[in-house]
Amino acid sequence: MKKIKDKPQESEDLLLEKDRLWQPRIVAFLCNWCSYAGADLAGTSRIKYNPQIRIIRVPCSGRVNPLFILRAFIDGADGVLVSGCHPGDCHYSTGNYFARRKFALLKRLIEFCGMDERRIHFSWVSAAEGSKWSQVVNDVVNAVYQAGPFTGFDLPVFSKETEIETPADLCKQGPERFAYSIDLMSRTGKK
Amino acid sequence: MARIGVFVCWCGSNIAETVDVKEVAKYAGCLPGVVISIDNKYMCSDPGQRLILDAIQKEKLTGVVVAACSPRMHEVTYRRTVAQIGFNPYMLEMANLREHCSWVHPDKRMATEKAKDLVRLMVEKVKRNQPLYNVQIPVTKKALVIGGGIAGIQAALDIAQGGYEVILVEKSPSIGGHMAQLDETFPTLDCSQCILTPRMVEVAQNTRIRLYTYSEVEAVDGYIGNFQVTIRKKARSVDIKKCTGCGQCIQKCPTKTKSEFDAGMGIRKAIYVPFPQAVPNKPVIDRDICLKFTKDRCGACQKVCPTGAINYEQQDEFVTEDVGAIICATGYELTETHIYPEYGNDPDIISGLQFERLVSASGPTLGELKRPSDGNAPQSIVFLQCVGSRDPLAGRPYCSKICCMYTAKHTMLYRHKVHNGKAYVFYMDIRAGGKNYDEFVRRAIEEDHAIYIRGRVSRIYRKGEKLIVLGADTLLGAQVEIEADMIVLATATVAPKGIEKLAQMLGVSYDLHNFMCEAHPKLRPVETNSAGVYLAGACQAPKDIPESVAQAGAAASKVLGLFGQKELSREPIVAQVNQSTCAGCFTCKEVCAYKAIEIREIKDKKGNLIKFVAEVNKGKCQGCGACAATCRSNSIELCGFTDSQIFSQINHLTDGVTIEEPPGEVPMDAEETQGVSEETEKERLIEKPALAGQKVKN
Amino acid sequence: MTKYAYYPGCSLHSVAKEYDLSMKAVCRALGIDLIEIPDWICCGSSPAHTTSHLLSLALPISNCIWAENQGLDIIAPCASCFSRLKIANLEIKKDGKIRQKVNRIIEEEYKGTVDILNPLQLFNRMDMHGEIKNLVKIDMSGIKVACYYGCLLSRPGDIAGEDDCEHPKKMDQIITTIGASTCDWQCKTECCGASLAITQPKVAFRLVCEVLNSAMENGADCIAVACPLCQSNLDMRQSEVSDHLGKDIHLPVVYFTQLIGLAIGINQEALGLKHLITAPFSLFEEKCNLSMAIAKG
């Protein structure tokens, strides 16, 4: 189940035009202690890498709620990277293990939803690995570039006339709806 | 209504070279909610900082974004600056334009675009920041030291010296630890007892130190500054207040067993004092072998005791103590001598610690070197180093560290006792790093003529009176066969059995070999991941006496530093539970590595229980956010990194250029139509369902 | 009935015929079905790996193909065969490139699913001890056995799969199971010098002297072995050793399978005891009250 909705249905010319201009937009969630510091080190070492990445700092990769990742896609990202401390090196002892488990599940969910798995990435980058960070970024950008622009989950039209379906109803209707139900849950669950 | 100020730094040319700082500032000024946006050559300089302070006061800012270097570099600087004028420091955020942008992206246009994005994300985040206030925690100014070896003794004395109370818990009947068992110490060959016993007496006499011997820590609760520790005082069967330590009971006791203090080389009675200089010098009854307890007869000790101190009915006693800091100094053990079956299990094969007791003047042979099998003085001894250490197949790839030095010492002690005796040492490498250490080993080789053979021993077997050692000399590439009277194995140093239980109680992580883990191997070597718990001595890794003492001093100074503060002030980046929505599933409790989630009962006015909810102990919480990411009902927030802050950053990822726009232009109108205050989270989410098919970066 | 593929190797069809006989007899009694690999070829032993690495893998592997197709594990009683087969299998499992090369040589597709066992490992599998114990009919408690493992049964440690390569115990456990006592001696894994018997006979002789002497001094009545070369080397030099040491050495060197066979009362003829050079008959007659007339043939 790959790429259910990943090809834009537009005229070929426009498509070519977009292909030429298109650059992927990638969000990276970096833990404060290792990966963010690793990215800092890449900076202080002046190691160049692809500029298509936007870093959001979190205290620990364990802080990354899978909803952040789904939300990022909904809000226009083409790819997401989560990076934490190496196993065993977590500043908070076990946070990166939680992140790893959550991520493994999310990856399956994302495949289930028909998304290209090249869009989401997970890496361990320590504070000493500036060059690794740049490598990771370039690899991720490349992978997402291959996957092409993300064009969204298959959402139902959301107008005042349509009755709001409950997440449970949506879940029954198949993978695309299921993804949407996740989205809906993220909205309704908000404080 | 948010009033945000954006301050873009040039960092000389560091940022300005590849980022069009002016353009970024201009762009930021147009973002909704931003009331002032200025750039400066050096924002962190004095005039730069004044710029921020002036703007806060003049524009009545509610939030500040400094677009400069990494927050890991200067966040503290800026937050401290704004705090001076009463502005909440946690309303300031930094956009990382230097390390994450200008230094890594050579293309000026791309870098400028990215810089704009980074600033926009931070503006959105800071709009949702809440003022936070440092967490103040009261500190109980009393320390607990677990383990009464040299490390524990040193730590306790140092803390007491600093003017605070200390509780010292030791599981055996006397303090002193392994050091009390040693004969002489390297590299000076001064008598171990002579330097240790005065310190033990000091502990006993110090009024600030409360000593619990023959006691163990049963439970630890609480957090830094506020631990509650339950200590089990094992039943000594001797009333320590009545006992005068006369020792008549010991003389009369008929039951004997191997003495732990003499490492099995000597014997002790069922009622015993481990060694003559013990502190406290009061006996204890070993209930496992005492006839009174095993067969209900004898009772000789009670009959002879002049003060009636023997009490067979005594029970284990539990005491609870409040302490503010804990030092763990639980030390090490040696593995048993028969780790390698090919070495056999001969009585004349002993461990280094047993050898110490055999040569010690206070040992079972009163310092006369006699081998265990027949009591003759050994004419040749083979010392084997690295028995069980540096052996991945035996599960211990690490170096036991102290063996090279004590083996060299043993050869000297042996040669001083048996002048024409032959001392052979099989070694892998000699690791004698330390002040005067290598000189010491050279002395053993050159002056005391110890014969060092580089290689391993494959087999030991008895041939009549002698033990035959088969080994390899890897320098000569030859097989070696040595006839010896006695073999001394430098067995591996390991963590004490069952120590992981204590580590779990303390919330300290431990490695594969059950040695406790420091918070950082280089920069925080005495702290642990559990705030307020410190390590001293060989519980962390094999250590010799000077190192243990040094670490104990370091741990004590950490404790004194903690106690020196009036109250403990901690960063407010902690989790917070919305107790009205908390369903009480306590999944958060499962994922918390710091045991910071507590269960709280919610009751109505009449006192009926409504529900259980989670509550964060701010003293324990370290702010990792694992709970917030796990909560199923979104009832936990991590202050400073709340869901709404992060979602707002995500939501504004792509407010950039659309394909219809000419490249490079900023879509001002689109931005301006969105008011900040009106734009609640929910509305925005619903109005923008169509996602980012249209966003295309030029 | 448990089935295993059986790889006798050259020795068991020639000098070590008695090992072959007793092995098969004991397995039959224990309900283990040994099926000799059809058209087996030389394992390569020591000559192959000193000439070509690939040859030293291809030879053993071509013997494993049949077993893999049948889905059987292989029993290799000769210590050297066992070692070669095991090493080849491990290397092939570890390195896909080598497997491809070897497969190209043998022109078959070998996956490496076969496990190689020596008889010691076979008889130490889970329930075997109990089964052997149930079958024991003869009281062997009178004899003291020096279990001799030699070099290749337990080493290299990570390849042979022995729990403790410097101090193996499996043979001792079996001998204890059949009721005999074993002695704790220092030469159980020392080299017997077999591979030097022709090129450096003096060295080999010294090593044999040491092993035999040590067994004598530790009060052994006989030496139990599980390797054809150890057996012949220790067995046939005893008169020379006696002359050299100046004391009478008469230590039957028997295969441990022969001891099991005797203990569980297998037809003595089927154990091939008469093929041993140092006659064991008087030992068993004296210490176990066995009549050895049939065995003498």
Tab-separated table of C-alpha atoms in Angstrom, chain B residues 447-605:
chain	number	residue	atom	x	y	z
B	447	GLU	CA	64.833	-4.409	44.041
B	448	ASP	CA	62.637	-7.241	45.207
B	449	HIS	CA	63.322	-9.374	42.160
B	450	ALA	CA	59.799	-10.340	41.336
B	451	ILE	CA	59.847	-12.290	38.083
B	452	TYR	CA	57.310	-10.822	35.695
B	453	ILE	CA	56.141	-13.052	32.853
B	454	ARG	CA	53.914	-11.602	30.197
B	455	GLY	CA	51.298	-14.170	29.338
B	456	ARG	CA	48.370	-16.199	30.531
B	457	VAL	CA	48.155	-19.391	32.501
B	458	SER	CA	46.329	-22.275	30.862
B	459	ARG	CA	46.225	-24.790	33.678
B	460	ILE	CA	47.111	-25.344	37.313
B	461	TYR	CA	47.334	-28.806	38.831
B	462	ARG	CA	48.751	-30.415	41.908
B	463	LYS	CA	51.727	-32.692	41.758
B	464	GLY	CA	52.490	-33.922	45.252
B	465	GLU	CA	53.483	-31.000	47.427
B	466	LYS	CA	53.690	-28.609	44.537
B	467	LEU	CA	51.253	-26.867	42.291
B	468	ILE	CA	52.251	-26.920	38.647
B	469	VAL	CA	51.459	-23.805	36.658
B	470	LEU	CA	51.377	-24.155	32.896
B	471	GLY	CA	51.494	-20.902	31.040
B	472	ALA	CA	52.797	-19.027	28.076
B	473	ASP	CA	55.500	-16.398	27.955
B	474	THR	CA	54.273	-14.364	25.033
B	475	LEU	CA	57.415	-12.241	24.893
B	476	LEU	CA	59.656	-15.261	24.448
B	477	GLY	CA	57.013	-17.212	22.582
B	478	ALA	CA	57.643	-20.168	24.850
B	479	GLN	CA	55.671	-22.413	27.125
B	480	VAL	CA	56.376	-22.014	30.807
B	481	GLU	CA	55.974	-24.553	33.562
B	482	ILE	CA	56.492	-23.376	37.120
B	483	GLU	CA	56.387	-25.364	40.323
B	484	ALA	CA	54.853	-23.262	43.040
B	485	ASP	CA	53.862	-23.708	46.637
B	486	MET	CA	51.027	-21.261	46.481
B	487	ILE	CA	49.066	-19.391	43.848
B	488	VAL	CA	47.559	-15.959	44.369
B	489	LEU	CA	44.855	-14.944	41.928
B	490	ALA	CA	44.082	-11.289	41.318
B	491	THR	CA	40.402	-12.051	40.898
B	492	ALA	CA	38.072	-9.627	39.240
B	493	THR	CA	36.575	-6.700	41.080
B	494	VAL	CA	32.805	-6.849	40.747
B	495	ALA	CA	29.810	-4.959	42.035
B	496	PRO	CA	28.403	-6.364	45.284
B	497	LYS	CA	25.705	-8.969	44.840
B	498	GLY	CA	22.189	-7.584	44.830
B	499	ILE	CA	23.371	-3.987	44.548
B	500	GLU	CA	21.003	-3.389	41.637
B	501	LYS	CA	18.142	-3.458	44.130
B	502	LEU	CA	19.617	-0.473	45.948
B	503	ALA	CA	20.300	1.262	42.635
B	504	GLN	CA	16.667	0.842	41.643
B	505	MET	CA	15.579	2.181	45.004
B	506	LEU	CA	17.755	5.251	44.506
B	507	GLY	CA	16.719	5.638	40.869
B	508	VAL	CA	20.338	5.382	39.794
B	509	SER	CA	21.073	3.576	36.559
B	510	TYR	CA	23.660	0.819	36.544
B	511	ASP	CA	25.712	-0.703	33.779
B	512	LEU	CA	25.955	-4.222	32.408
B	513	HIS	CA	28.183	-5.232	35.296
B	514	ASN	CA	25.977	-3.597	37.934
B	515	PHE	CA	28.372	-0.745	38.560
B	516	MET	CA	26.405	2.430	39.166
B	517	CYS	CA	26.337	5.037	36.433
B	518	GLU	CA	27.444	8.608	36.839
B	519	ALA	CA	25.436	11.393	35.197
B	520	HIS	CA	28.236	12.198	32.784
B	521	PRO	CA	31.457	10.203	32.473
B	522	LYS	CA	33.626	13.295	32.239
B	523	LEU	CA	31.895	16.367	33.537
B	524	ARG	CA	29.557	14.972	36.169
B	525	PRO	CA	31.474	12.022	37.545
B	526	VAL	CA	30.002	12.039	41.050
B	527	GLU	CA	26.427	12.994	40.267
B	528	THR	CA	23.845	10.510	39.101
B	529	ASN	CA	20.792	10.820	36.912
B	530	SER	CA	18.805	10.947	40.097
B	531	ALA	CA	19.134	14.490	41.426
B	532	GLY	CA	20.483	14.596	44.956
B	533	VAL	CA	22.117	11.153	44.772
B	534	TYR	CA	25.899	11.060	44.452
B	535	LEU	CA	28.462	8.293	44.026
B	536	ALA	CA	31.707	7.698	45.872
B	537	GLY	CA	34.241	4.928	45.518
B	538	ALA	CA	34.186	1.559	43.838
B	539	CYS	CA	30.403	1.297	43.486
B	540	GLN	CA	30.864	3.243	40.249
B	541	ALA	CA	33.839	1.310	38.874
B	542	PRO	CA	36.940	-0.387	40.297
B	543	LYS	CA	38.988	2.209	42.170
B	544	ASP	CA	41.959	2.293	44.485
B	545	ILE	CA	42.079	4.075	47.832
B	546	PRO	CA	43.318	7.522	46.712
B	547	GLU	CA	40.721	7.680	43.972
B	548	SER	CA	37.930	6.551	46.270
B	549	VAL	CA	38.897	9.160	48.834
B	550	ALA	CA	39.084	11.870	46.178
B	551	GLN	CA	35.675	10.971	44.799
B	552	ALA	CA	34.217	10.834	48.294
B	553	GLY	CA	35.506	14.350	48.893
B	554	ALA	CA	34.019	15.476	45.600
B	555	ALA	CA	30.652	13.937	46.466
B	556	ALA	CA	30.757	15.584	49.885
B	557	SER	CA	31.478	18.961	48.318
B	558	LYS	CA	28.475	18.501	46.025
B	559	VAL	CA	26.340	17.816	49.063
B	560	LEU	CA	27.758	20.829	50.879
B	561	GLY	CA	27.054	22.947	47.798
B	562	LEU	CA	23.453	21.781	47.859
B	563	PHE	CA	23.091	22.401	51.583
B	564	GLY	CA	24.684	25.812	51.286
B	565	GLN	CA	21.651	27.126	49.428
B	566	LYS	CA	18.702	28.439	51.354
B	567	GLU	CA	16.267	26.799	49.009
B	568	LEU	CA	16.825	24.785	45.909
B	569	SER	CA	15.897	26.745	42.818
B	570	ARG	CA	15.143	24.709	39.709
B	571	GLU	CA	14.279	25.618	36.130
B	572	PRO	CA	10.516	25.570	35.698
B	573	ILE	CA	10.685	23.318	32.645
B	574	VAL	CA	8.577	20.691	34.368
B	575	ALA	CA	5.428	18.818	33.551
B	576	GLN	CA	2.033	19.959	34.751
B	577	VAL	CA	-1.147	17.925	34.989
B	578	ASN	CA	-4.569	19.236	34.124
B	579	GLN	CA	-6.320	17.388	36.881
B	580	SER	CA	-9.788	18.137	35.594
B	581	THR	CA	-9.204	16.104	32.449
B	582	CYS	CA	-6.807	13.518	33.873
B	583	ALA	CA	-8.460	10.125	33.686
B	584	GLY	CA	-6.038	8.523	36.087
B	585	CYS	CA	-4.668	5.893	33.715
B	586	PHE	CA	-1.123	6.557	34.996
B	587	THR	CA	0.541	5.679	31.733
B	588	CYS	CA	2.646	8.739	32.489
B	589	LYS	CA	3.831	7.043	35.643
B	590	GLU	CA	5.056	4.096	33.588
B	591	VAL	CA	7.191	6.217	31.290
B	592	CYS	CA	8.632	8.577	33.885
B	593	ALA	CA	12.277	7.747	34.464
B	594	TYR	CA	12.358	9.875	37.606
B	595	LYS	CA	9.374	8.534	39.500
B	596	ALA	CA	8.066	12.100	39.410
B	597	ILE	CA	4.437	11.182	38.830
B	598	GLU	CA	2.501	10.702	42.012
B	599	ILE	CA	-1.023	9.536	42.618
B	600	ARG	CA	-3.357	12.069	44.129
B	601	GLU	CA	-6.854	11.533	45.417
B	602	ILE	CA	-9.523	14.048	44.465
B	603	LYS	CA	-12.252	14.273	47.055
B	604	ASP	CA	-15.446	16.198	47.253
B	605	LYS	CA	-16.326	18.508	50.129
